[in-house]
Amino acid sequence: MKWTINWNSRMLSATCLDPNGDGWGSSDYDGEWKVCDADVGDGTCTPAGYSCTGSDTTAEKCPLNFGGSGDGCQPPNLITTLINIALQPGNVDEPMYDGQAKIQNILLIIAFASVPILLLAKPYFLSKQMEHHEVVHHDDEEEGEEGGDEEHGFGEIVIHQAIETIEFVLGMVSNTASYLRLWALSLAHSELATVFWEKAMISTLPQGWLATYVGYGIFAGVTFGVLLMMDVLECFLHALRLHWVEFQNKFFAADGIRFAPYSFKEIINEHSAT
């Protein structure tokens, strides 16, 4: 959803501009440009007509009023937003749309409500489905024995479903935590880039052109070798592993049934044969 929003327009709506400057009236803003009162503030305005004072926050300048520190005009950090759905329910610091906190709380309630449904409702419906398909053609004694078998069968269903529910809940938590390693990698890469820049470039700039030239060579070589080669390969391998292990297990279970991949050729041949 984040990429469907025109963030250029939203961020521009919370930016102070000079009404007589070149940036005023830009086509990047989707709304109507309004000139504010020049006697109020520092003479700059937002495209929505807010008079800037130089100490305004993004929430004060943003015309959307979605709440949080960004108020809808600041692109959110998706990883932080997803984590806060469970850790801070109802608190959205950088909302993308109005009422986002309520929607997230509803989704969280649905997620928690699915656990007792998996644990209790599914075994009940499975047992009713088994009873519906059973046809009894025995005498009274055999029917009494069958009643014991049905109770034992229902108990097995409950136990099996309880194990599956526990595995599913723990799997969802562990899989989500596993995907956070990509977030950790991005943080590590940004810190490495900062260290390379400070040690190789910032420290050599005051020492003259020769030191700067050597420092730039070191910075370019380390950036290419570490950030653009080793770290990209590392991210690729982590993403591949996450897709194969965490994501793929939602659709595959090793139950002894041979995997049949989707094939257009087989579908066309079966349709032609019929």
XYZ file of C-alpha atoms in Angstrom:
274
model
C 0.000 0.000 0.000
C 2.915 2.328 0.739
C 3.915 2.444 -2.926
C 0.401 3.361 -4.090
C 0.595 6.715 -2.290
C 2.048 9.797 -3.955
C 4.559 10.633 -1.249
C 6.056 13.465 -3.298
C 2.761 15.308 -3.027
C 2.243 14.440 0.645
C 5.738 15.483 1.725
C 5.476 18.641 -0.369
C 2.225 19.529 1.394
C 4.184 19.742 4.680
C 7.114 21.711 3.190
C 7.575 25.446 3.701
C 8.114 27.299 0.415
C 8.480 30.885 -0.682
C 5.330 31.940 -2.600
C 7.563 33.993 -4.909
C 10.116 31.218 -5.414
C 10.594 28.824 -8.305
C 9.246 25.840 -6.372
C 5.846 27.424 -5.793
C 3.147 25.969 -8.057
C 5.020 22.757 -8.803
C 3.081 19.964 -10.485
C 4.313 17.496 -7.855
C 1.575 18.702 -5.511
C -1.836 17.204 -6.277
C -3.901 19.747 -4.374
C -4.683 23.401 -4.833
C -1.923 25.888 -4.052
C -2.973 28.481 -1.460
C -0.957 31.563 -0.512
C -0.862 32.254 3.228
C -0.739 35.562 5.055
C 2.779 36.962 4.513
C 2.585 39.031 7.724
C 2.361 35.865 9.840
C 5.448 33.736 10.452
C 8.628 33.927 8.393
C 6.912 34.600 5.067
C 6.954 31.027 3.801
C 3.879 28.877 3.302
C 2.942 25.272 2.762
C 1.032 24.453 -0.436
C -2.108 24.086 1.691
C -1.797 27.671 2.999
C -0.209 27.150 6.430
C 2.011 30.027 7.583
C 5.400 28.668 8.644
C 7.326 30.060 11.600
C 10.548 28.062 11.285
C 9.894 25.887 14.334
C 6.842 23.999 13.103
C 6.628 20.226 13.329
C 5.578 17.986 10.466
C 2.256 17.280 12.179
C 1.496 21.000 12.436
C 2.266 21.651 8.775
C 0.554 18.553 7.369
C -3.048 19.209 6.254
C -4.191 15.559 6.451
C -4.632 15.225 10.244
C -4.160 11.430 10.385
C -2.428 11.553 13.786
C 1.057 10.606 14.970
C 4.255 12.538 14.431
C 3.962 12.416 10.645
C 0.219 13.130 10.484
C 0.091 11.302 7.144
C 2.717 13.430 5.331
C 5.735 11.351 6.365
C 6.573 7.963 4.760
C 6.443 5.256 7.451
C 9.056 2.677 8.347
C 7.236 -0.532 7.417
C 9.257 -2.785 9.742
C 8.550 -0.553 12.744
C 4.879 -0.293 11.782
C 4.488 -4.077 11.578
C 6.249 -4.628 14.911
C 4.133 -2.007 16.682
C 0.910 -3.704 15.556
C 1.559 -6.328 18.263
C 3.826 -4.432 20.681
C 1.921 -1.118 20.723
C -1.695 -1.762 19.649
C -3.552 1.374 18.655
C -0.391 3.481 18.429
C 0.641 4.488 14.882
C 3.406 7.066 14.784
C 3.479 7.433 10.984
C 0.003 6.617 9.619
C -0.630 6.187 5.910
C -4.417 6.643 6.011
C -7.117 7.840 8.368
C -8.226 5.264 10.942
C -5.150 3.044 10.495
C -4.911 2.355 14.248
C -8.484 0.987 14.358
C -7.901 -1.232 11.318
C -4.716 -2.638 12.870
C -6.522 -3.388 16.146
C -9.276 -5.224 14.252
C -6.704 -7.320 12.379
C -4.922 -8.099 15.661
C -8.195 -9.198 17.298
C -8.959 -11.430 14.302
C -5.500 -12.992 14.579
C -5.980 -13.792 18.282
C -9.560 -15.003 17.711
C -8.358 -17.495 15.091
C -6.436 -19.435 17.773
C -9.489 -20.722 19.741
C -11.266 -21.315 16.434
C -8.429 -23.577 15.302
C -8.270 -25.227 18.719
C -11.979 -25.854 19.368
C -14.199 -25.101 16.394
C -12.278 -27.085 13.785
C -12.298 -30.407 15.758
C -16.036 -29.989 16.376
C -16.858 -29.523 12.697
C -14.513 -32.352 11.691
C -16.249 -34.720 14.109
C -19.677 -33.666 12.838
C -18.495 -34.216 9.283
C -17.321 -37.738 10.174
C -20.614 -38.542 11.885
C -22.551 -37.295 8.868
C -20.731 -39.652 6.503
C -20.973 -42.727 8.733
C -23.605 -45.352 7.884
C -24.371 -47.769 10.679
C -25.491 -51.319 9.684
C -24.781 -53.187 12.899
C -26.761 -54.512 15.812
C -27.060 -52.860 19.206
C -23.853 -54.389 20.656
C -21.813 -53.353 17.652
C -23.345 -49.888 17.845
C -22.177 -49.634 21.474
C -18.639 -50.555 20.413
C -18.817 -48.004 17.625
C -19.793 -45.309 20.133
C -16.545 -45.943 22.028
C -14.584 -45.782 18.787
C -16.241 -42.456 17.887
C -15.284 -40.937 21.251
C -11.732 -42.197 20.832
C -11.683 -40.788 17.301
C -12.906 -37.387 18.496
C -10.231 -37.348 21.187
C -7.589 -38.045 18.590
C -8.921 -35.175 16.475
C -8.731 -32.773 19.435
C -5.201 -33.832 20.364
C -4.004 -33.662 16.770
C -5.590 -30.240 16.263
C -4.107 -28.939 19.528
C -0.643 -29.955 18.354
C -1.215 -28.311 14.968
C -2.509 -25.108 16.617
C 0.528 -24.847 18.883
C 2.858 -25.471 15.952
C 1.022 -22.913 13.826
C 1.110 -20.159 16.477
C 4.764 -20.760 17.348
C 5.603 -20.975 13.665
C 3.967 -17.634 12.913
C 5.912 -15.933 15.711
C 9.231 -17.536 14.771
C 8.736 -16.864 11.059
C 7.989 -13.213 11.705
C 11.072 -12.959 13.897
C 13.136 -14.613 11.168
C 12.116 -11.966 8.649
C 13.434 -9.313 11.025
C 16.953 -10.444 10.132
C 16.564 -8.478 6.890
C 15.871 -5.404 9.000
C 18.991 -6.140 11.066
C 21.030 -6.495 7.885
C 19.836 -3.126 6.600
C 20.832 -1.504 9.898
C 24.250 -3.170 9.757
C 24.784 -2.000 6.180
C 23.887 1.602 7.025
C 26.282 1.574 9.982
C 29.073 0.108 7.838
C 28.528 2.783 5.208
C 28.693 5.467 7.904
C 31.932 4.059 9.321
C 33.559 3.809 5.874
C 32.565 7.376 5.036
C 33.797 8.833 8.327
C 37.084 6.918 8.471
C 38.033 7.051 4.785
C 36.655 10.419 3.652
C 35.803 12.755 6.540
C 39.096 12.102 8.309
C 41.180 12.711 5.148
C 39.474 15.881 3.855
C 41.342 18.278 6.214
C 44.719 16.689 5.340
C 44.972 17.884 1.760
C 44.197 16.675 -1.733
C 46.593 13.722 -1.712
C 45.153 12.223 1.456
C 41.641 12.872 0.144
C 42.505 11.155 -3.132
C 43.828 8.084 -1.297
C 40.889 8.120 1.095
C 38.406 8.227 -1.755
C 40.105 5.255 -3.381
C 39.851 3.299 -0.137
C 36.235 4.344 0.337
C 35.273 3.393 -3.232
C 37.055 0.035 -3.049
C 35.631 -0.937 0.334
C 32.138 0.225 -0.674
C 32.221 -1.865 -3.838
C 33.777 -4.938 -2.226
C 31.831 -5.009 1.030
C 28.543 -3.158 0.534
C 27.907 -3.861 -3.154
C 29.234 -7.428 -3.382
C 29.474 -9.266 -0.075
C 26.443 -7.685 1.597
C 24.247 -7.964 -1.506
C 25.110 -11.674 -1.739
C 24.379 -12.032 1.979
C 20.962 -10.389 1.622
C 20.150 -12.562 -1.384
C 20.990 -15.773 0.486
C 18.995 -14.709 3.550
C 15.969 -13.764 1.434
C 16.187 -17.060 -0.460
C 16.362 -19.029 2.770
C 13.416 -17.110 4.247
C 11.329 -17.734 1.141
C 12.134 -21.456 1.081
C 11.774 -22.220 4.795
C 9.448 -19.657 6.406
C 7.215 -18.713 3.488
C 7.015 -22.045 1.683
C 5.916 -24.027 4.738
C 2.563 -22.217 4.588
C 1.731 -24.208 1.447
C 3.615 -27.501 1.841
C 3.375 -30.207 4.474
C 5.405 -33.413 4.345
C 2.404 -35.752 4.716
C 3.589 -38.412 2.293
C 1.682 -37.020 -0.699
C 3.792 -36.500 -3.796
C 4.124 -32.860 -4.763
C 2.469 -32.030 -8.084
C 3.597 -28.634 -9.431
C 1.231 -26.500 -11.437
C 1.564 -27.299 -15.130
C -0.264 -25.700 -18.050
C 0.787 -28.604 -20.254
C -0.900 -31.232 -18.061
C -4.059 -29.144 -17.767
C -4.274 -28.746 -21.551
C -3.644 -32.475 -22.125
C -6.312 -33.469 -19.579
C -8.778 -31.046 -21.105
C -8.032 -32.344 -24.626
C -8.467 -35.955 -23.522
C -11.914 -35.261 -22.111
